[in-house]
């Protein structure tokens, strides 16, 4: 299949692109769209065949449900059985934005979108291009992250092209995703409501709406229960090809630990995921790829750069990645959730 790439420039041409995109979506085609979190691989979420095509293009197991994206929360009533009070408050505060909410689904939503579950994940993105695309059709757009299954989520159009060129009808180039990690997933079908995937909207943010909101322990410890609450938790996401180890604990100690490990692994192609505060420590240590993820004072910056860094480790064919850890609160917890998945749970903690 030939994939068209549309770069939005904020001029009259964008309207022509939107028309082509909405026609393609109506015809059951696949369109990669930018969102504020990561790029999404979109198709008509109410069309069974299109949902199947999404799974095929990604190489994703069909029991891992999709998120339905909407332009406006007036679309919600049709898709869900009920909107609990806590969800109403979260919607008011955080939509449009990087929060996905899990509801009991209505009959309109096909099994193919939810992996057969009786719940459905819904989100209203804030990205302007995504919004314009979603507004141009009269159905929700199902969109998992636009990466091949098992690879880090795409935050730049280059990542999407690398994974999906030739497998989708259209790729929209919307520049670098601003958030850089996927949306927070909040399940309001359980009491108290529970975060299944942490993101830019943190536990602390959500507890301001309802202090009873909790977070699934599996977000940090993947082996904490046998049956995952979110099917996505059982798959190794965000994975670079190299072995990756995350070092936790006090900053000075973890830096020393990483330096010791660099020494012990001489001869291997090593990548280090460092931060603004520690970058200098690893210069002249002979590592192949030294990446500054950003400042520990601005974890939003670290989140934005994380997936690109993991992909760069692959490009450079590194054998082993040493990643600095972050505190398990606020955005730090969301970043650690992604890092730990990338590391397949391999973590060295020195407190
Ligand atoms: O930021 C995002 O959420 C991006 C952009 C494109 O919107 N999308 C995204 O989709 O990350 P995806 O499919 O890669 O991740 C959706 C996650 C998966 O872990 C899935 O298991 C979980 O949400 N999920 C979806 N529906 C669910 C449901 N009904 N119950 C529990 N978990 C669900
Ligand atoms: Mg994904």
Coordinates of C-alpha atoms and ligand atoms in Angstrom, one line a residue:
X1 CA 0.0 0.0 0.0
X2 CA 1.2 3.5 -0.8
X3 CA 1.1 5.8 2.2
X4 CA 0.5 9.5 1.8
X5 CA 2.2 11.8 4.2
X6 CA 0.5 15.1 4.9
X7 CA 2.3 17.9 6.7
X8 CA 0.0 20.4 8.3
X9 CA 1.3 23.9 7.9
X10 CA -1.5 26.1 9.3
X11 CA -2.6 27.4 5.9
X12 CA -5.5 26.7 3.5
X13 CA -4.0 23.4 2.4
X14 CA -4.8 21.9 5.8
X15 CA -8.5 22.0 4.9
X16 CA -7.9 19.9 1.8
X17 CA -6.0 17.4 3.9
X18 CA -8.8 17.2 6.5
X19 CA -11.3 16.4 3.7
X20 CA -9.1 13.6 2.3
X21 CA -8.5 12.2 5.8
X22 CA -12.2 12.2 6.8
X23 CA -13.1 10.5 3.5
X24 CA -10.4 7.9 4.1
X25 CA -11.7 7.3 7.6
X26 CA -15.3 7.0 6.4
X27 CA -14.1 4.5 3.8
X28 CA -12.7 2.3 6.5
X29 CA -9.1 3.3 6.0
X30 CA -6.3 3.9 8.5
X31 CA -4.8 7.3 9.3
X32 CA -2.0 8.1 11.7
X33 CA -2.8 11.3 13.5
X34 CA -0.7 13.4 15.9
X35 CA -2.0 13.8 19.5
X36 CA -0.5 15.7 22.4
X37 CA 0.7 12.4 24.0
X38 CA 2.0 10.2 21.1
X39 CA 0.9 9.5 17.5
X40 CA -2.1 7.3 17.2
X41 CA -3.0 4.7 14.5
X42 CA -6.6 5.7 13.8
X43 CA -9.7 4.1 12.1
X44 CA -13.5 4.1 12.5
X45 CA -13.9 2.7 16.0
X46 CA -17.5 1.5 15.3
X47 CA -16.5 -0.5 12.3
X48 CA -15.5 -4.1 13.1
X49 CA -13.4 -4.6 10.0
X50 CA -11.5 -1.4 10.5
X51 CA -10.7 -2.3 14.1
X52 CA -9.4 -5.7 12.9
X53 CA -7.2 -3.8 10.3
X54 CA -5.7 -1.7 13.1
X55 CA -4.7 -4.8 15.0
X56 CA -3.2 -6.3 11.9
X57 CA -1.2 -3.2 10.9
X58 CA 0.3 -2.9 14.4
X59 CA 0.8 -6.6 14.8
X60 CA -1.1 -6.3 18.1
X61 CA -2.8 -9.2 20.0
X62 CA -6.5 -8.8 19.5
X63 CA -7.3 -9.0 23.2
X64 CA -5.6 -5.7 23.9
X65 CA -8.4 -3.1 23.6
X66 CA -8.3 0.2 21.8
X67 CA -9.0 3.7 23.0
X68 CA -11.9 5.6 21.3
X69 CA -11.0 9.2 20.5
X70 CA -13.8 11.8 20.4
X71 CA -13.9 15.5 19.4
X72 CA -16.5 16.5 22.0
X73 CA -17.8 15.0 25.2
X74 CA -21.4 15.2 23.8
X75 CA -20.4 12.0 21.8
X76 CA -19.9 10.1 25.1
X77 CA -23.5 9.2 25.9
X78 CA -23.8 7.1 22.8
X79 CA -20.8 5.0 23.7
X80 CA -21.1 4.3 27.4
X81 CA -23.7 2.8 29.7
X82 CA -23.3 5.4 32.4
X83 CA -21.1 8.4 33.3
X84 CA -20.3 8.1 37.1
X85 CA -20.1 11.4 39.1
X86 CA -16.3 11.1 39.5
X87 CA -15.9 10.8 35.7
X88 CA -18.0 13.9 35.2
X89 CA -15.6 15.8 37.4
X90 CA -12.5 14.5 35.7
X91 CA -13.9 15.3 32.3
X92 CA -14.6 18.9 33.4
X93 CA -11.1 19.3 34.7
X94 CA -8.9 17.3 32.3
X95 CA -10.7 17.1 28.9
X96 CA -9.6 17.8 26.3
X97 CA -6.2 16.4 27.4
X98 CA -4.1 13.4 28.2
X99 CA -6.6 11.4 30.3
X100 CA -8.3 8.2 29.1
X101 CA -11.3 7.1 31.1
X102 CA -12.7 3.5 31.2
X103 CA -16.5 3.3 31.3
X104 CA -19.0 0.5 31.0
X105 CA -19.7 0.3 27.3
X106 CA -22.9 0.7 25.4
X107 CA -24.2 -1.7 22.7
X108 CA -22.9 0.5 20.0
X109 CA -19.3 -0.3 20.7
X110 CA -18.2 -3.5 18.9
X111 CA -16.3 -6.3 20.6
X112 CA -13.5 -5.7 18.1
X113 CA -12.7 -2.3 19.7
X114 CA -12.7 -3.6 23.3
X115 CA -11.1 -7.0 22.9
X116 CA -14.4 -8.5 24.1
X117 CA -14.4 -6.6 27.4
X118 CA -17.7 -5.0 28.6
X119 CA -15.8 -1.7 29.3
X120 CA -14.5 0.9 26.8
X121 CA -11.6 3.4 27.0
X122 CA -12.4 6.9 25.8
X123 CA -10.4 10.1 25.4
X124 CA -10.8 13.6 24.0
X125 CA -7.3 14.8 22.8
X126 CA -6.4 18.4 23.0
X127 CA -4.1 18.5 19.9
X128 CA -5.6 20.9 17.4
X129 CA -5.0 18.6 14.3
X130 CA -6.4 15.6 16.1
X131 CA -9.4 17.6 17.1
X132 CA -10.0 18.9 13.6
X133 CA -9.8 15.3 12.2
X134 CA -12.1 13.9 14.9
X135 CA -14.6 16.7 14.3
X136 CA -14.7 15.9 10.6
X137 CA -16.3 12.5 11.1
X138 CA -19.4 11.4 13.0
X139 CA -17.9 8.3 14.7
X140 CA -15.2 7.9 17.3
X141 CA -11.7 7.1 16.1
X142 CA -10.1 4.1 17.6
X143 CA -6.4 4.8 17.9
X144 CA -3.7 2.8 19.7
X145 CA -0.2 4.3 19.7
X146 CA 1.1 4.3 16.1
X147 CA 4.1 1.9 16.7
X148 CA 4.5 -1.7 15.8
X149 CA 3.6 -3.8 18.8
X150 CA 6.5 -4.1 21.2
X151 CA 8.3 -0.9 20.0
X152 CA 8.4 2.4 21.8
X153 CA 5.4 4.7 21.1
X154 CA 6.1 7.3 18.4
X155 CA 6.6 10.9 19.4
X156 CA 8.0 12.1 16.0
X157 CA 6.7 11.5 12.5
X158 CA 10.0 9.8 11.6
X159 CA 9.2 7.1 14.2
X160 CA 5.8 6.5 12.6
X161 CA 7.3 6.2 9.1
X162 CA 9.9 3.8 10.4
X163 CA 7.2 1.5 11.8
X164 CA 4.1 1.9 9.6
X165 CA 5.0 3.3 6.1
X166 CA 3.2 1.1 3.6
X167 CA 0.9 -0.3 6.2
X168 CA -1.6 2.7 6.5
X169 CA -3.3 5.0 4.1
X170 CA -2.2 8.3 5.5
X171 CA 0.4 9.6 8.0
X172 CA -0.2 13.1 9.3
X173 CA 3.0 15.0 10.3
X174 CA 2.2 17.1 13.3
X175 CA 5.7 17.7 14.6
X176 CA 7.0 16.5 18.0
X177 CA 4.4 15.2 20.5
X178 CA 4.5 17.6 23.4
X179 CA 3.7 15.2 26.3
X180 CA 5.7 12.3 24.9
X181 CA 4.3 9.5 27.0
X182 CA 0.8 8.0 26.5
X183 CA -2.3 9.2 28.3
X184 CA -3.1 8.4 31.9
X185 CA -5.7 5.6 32.0
X186 CA -8.3 5.9 34.8
X187 CA -10.8 3.1 35.4
X188 CA -14.1 4.5 36.8
X189 CA -15.9 1.2 36.6
X190 CA -14.4 0.1 39.9
X191 CA -14.8 1.6 43.3
X192 CA -12.6 3.4 44.3
X193 CA -11.5 4.5 40.8
X194 CA -8.1 3.2 39.8
X195 CA -5.2 4.4 37.6
X196 CA -4.2 1.6 35.3
X197 CA -1.5 3.6 33.4
X198 CA 0.1 6.7 34.8
X199 CA 0.8 9.7 32.5
X200 CA 1.0 13.5 32.5
X201 CA -2.1 13.7 34.6
X202 CA -0.7 12.2 37.9
X203 CA -2.2 10.4 40.8
X204 CA -1.8 13.6 42.8
X205 CA -3.7 15.6 40.1
X206 CA -6.6 13.1 40.1
X207 CA -6.7 12.9 43.9
X208 CA -7.6 16.6 43.9
X209 CA -10.8 15.6 42.2
X210 CA -11.4 12.6 44.4
X211 CA -9.0 11.7 47.1
X212 CA -10.1 8.0 47.0
X213 CA -8.5 7.4 43.6
X214 CA -5.8 4.8 43.8
X215 CA -3.1 3.4 41.5
X216 CA -2.7 -0.2 40.4
X217 CA 0.4 -1.6 42.0
X218 CA 1.2 -3.3 38.6
X219 CA 2.2 0.1 37.1
X220 CA 5.5 -0.2 38.9
X221 CA 5.7 -3.9 39.9
X222 CA 4.5 -5.9 36.9
X223 CA 4.4 -9.1 38.9
X224 CA 2.2 -7.8 41.7
X225 CA -0.9 -9.7 40.5
X226 CA -1.6 -12.6 38.3
X227 CA -4.4 -11.3 36.1
X228 CA -3.6 -7.8 34.7
X229 CA -6.3 -5.2 35.2
X230 CA -5.5 -3.7 31.8
X231 CA -4.7 -6.1 29.1
X232 CA -1.9 -3.8 27.9
X233 CA 0.0 -4.5 31.1
X234 CA 0.9 -8.1 30.2
X235 CA 2.7 -7.2 27.1
X236 CA 6.3 -5.9 27.0
X237 CA 5.8 -2.4 25.6
X238 CA 8.2 0.4 24.9
X239 CA 11.0 -2.1 24.4
X240 CA 14.3 -1.2 22.8
X241 CA 16.2 -4.1 21.3
X242 CA 19.1 -3.8 23.6
X243 CA 19.2 -5.1 27.2
X244 CA 18.2 -2.2 29.5
X245 CA 18.9 -1.8 33.2
X246 CA 17.4 1.0 35.4
X247 CA 19.3 2.2 38.4
X248 CA 17.2 3.7 41.3
X249 CA 18.0 5.3 44.7
X250 CA 20.0 8.4 45.7
X251 CA 21.3 10.3 42.7
X252 CA 25.0 10.4 43.6
X253 CA 25.0 6.6 44.4
X254 CA 23.2 5.6 41.3
X255 CA 25.6 7.6 39.1
X256 CA 28.5 5.8 40.7
X257 CA 26.8 2.5 40.2
X258 CA 26.2 3.3 36.5
X259 CA 29.9 4.3 36.1
X260 CA 31.0 1.1 37.8
X261 CA 28.8 -0.9 35.3
X262 CA 30.2 1.0 32.4
X263 CA 33.7 0.0 33.5
X264 CA 32.6 -3.7 33.9
X265 CA 31.0 -3.7 30.4
X266 CA 33.9 -2.3 28.4
X267 CA 33.9 -3.8 24.9
X268 CA 30.1 -3.6 24.7
X269 CA 28.2 -0.8 22.9
X270 CA 26.8 1.1 25.9
X271 CA 24.1 3.8 26.0
X272 CA 23.4 5.9 29.1
X273 CA 20.1 7.8 29.6
X274 CA 21.3 10.6 31.8
X275 CA 19.8 13.9 32.9
X276 CA 20.9 17.6 32.8
X277 CA 22.3 17.4 36.3
X278 CA 24.4 14.3 35.7
X279 CA 25.4 14.4 32.1
X280 CA 28.9 15.6 32.7
X281 CA 29.6 12.7 35.0
X282 CA 29.6 10.2 32.0
X283 CA 31.7 12.2 29.6
X284 CA 35.0 10.6 28.7
X285 CA 33.8 7.2 30.1
X286 CA 33.8 5.7 26.6
X287 CA 30.1 5.1 26.3
X288 CA 28.8 4.9 22.7
X289 CA 25.7 6.9 23.2
X290 CA 25.2 9.5 26.0
X291 CA 21.7 11.0 26.0
X292 CA 20.6 14.0 28.1
X293 CA 16.9 13.4 28.7
X294 CA 16.4 16.8 30.3
X295 CA 16.4 18.3 33.7
X296 CA 15.2 16.6 36.9
X297 CA 13.6 19.9 37.8
X298 CA 11.4 19.6 34.6
X299 CA 10.2 16.0 34.4
X300 CA 7.8 17.0 31.6
X301 CA 11.0 17.5 29.5
X302 CA 12.3 14.0 30.4
X303 CA 8.9 12.5 29.4
X304 CA 8.9 14.3 26.1
X305 CA 12.4 12.9 25.2
X306 CA 12.1 9.4 26.6
X307 CA 10.8 7.3 23.7
X308 CA 13.0 9.1 21.1
X309 CA 15.9 8.2 23.3
X310 CA 14.9 4.5 23.4
X311 CA 14.6 4.5 19.6
X312 CA 18.0 6.1 19.2
X313 CA 19.5 3.3 21.3
X314 CA 18.2 0.9 18.7
X315 CA 19.4 3.0 15.8
X316 CA 22.9 2.9 17.2
X317 CA 22.6 -0.8 17.7
X318 CA 23.7 -0.6 21.4
X319 CA 24.1 -3.8 23.3
X320 CA 23.2 -2.5 26.7
X321 CA 21.4 0.6 28.1
X322 CA 21.9 2.0 31.6
X323 CA 19.1 4.3 32.6
X324 CA 18.9 6.6 35.6
X325 CA 15.8 6.2 37.7
X326 CA 13.4 8.8 39.1
X327 CA 11.4 9.3 42.2
X328 CA 8.2 7.3 42.3
X329 CA 5.8 10.2 42.5
X330 CA 4.2 12.8 40.2
X331 CA 5.6 12.6 36.7
X332 CA 8.5 10.6 38.0
X333 CA 6.2 7.6 38.6
X334 CA 4.9 7.8 35.0
X335 CA 8.4 8.0 33.6
X336 CA 9.5 5.0 35.8
X337 CA 6.5 3.0 34.6
X338 CA 7.7 3.3 31.0
X339 CA 11.4 2.8 31.9
X340 CA 10.7 -0.3 33.8
X341 CA 8.7 -1.8 30.9
X342 CA 11.6 -1.0 28.6
X343 CA 13.9 -2.8 31.0
X344 CA 11.6 -5.8 31.2
X345 CA 11.6 -5.3 34.9
X346 CA 15.4 -5.4 35.3
X347 CA 16.2 -2.9 38.0
X348 CA 19.0 -2.2 40.3
X349 CA 17.9 -0.2 43.4
X350 CA 20.4 1.3 45.8
X351 CA 18.6 3.3 48.5
Ligands
LIG1 O1 -2.0 8.7 24.7 C1 -2.6 7.6 24.4 O2 -3.4 7.1 25.1 C2 -2.4 7.1 22.9 C3 -2.9 8.2 22.0 C4 -2.8 7.8 20.5 O3 -4.2 8.6 22.3 N1 -3.0 5.9 22.7 C5 -2.5 4.7 23.3 O4 -3.2 3.6 23.0 O5 -1.6 4.7 24.1 P1 -2.7 2.1 23.3 O6 -3.7 1.2 22.6 O7 -1.3 2.0 22.8 O8 -2.9 1.9 24.8 C6 -4.1 1.8 25.4 C7 -4.0 1.2 26.8 C8 -3.6 -0.3 26.7 O9 -2.7 -0.6 27.7 C9 -4.9 -1.0 26.9 O10 -4.7 -2.3 27.5 C10 -5.7 -0.1 27.8 O11 -5.3 1.2 27.4 N2 -7.1 -0.2 27.7 C11 -7.9 0.1 26.7 N3 -9.2 -0.2 26.9 C12 -9.2 -0.8 28.1 C13 -10.3 -1.3 28.9 N4 -11.5 -1.4 28.5 N5 -10.0 -1.8 30.1 C14 -8.7 -1.8 30.6 N6 -7.6 -1.3 29.9 C15 -7.9 -0.8 28.6
LIG2 MG1 0.7 1.5 22.9

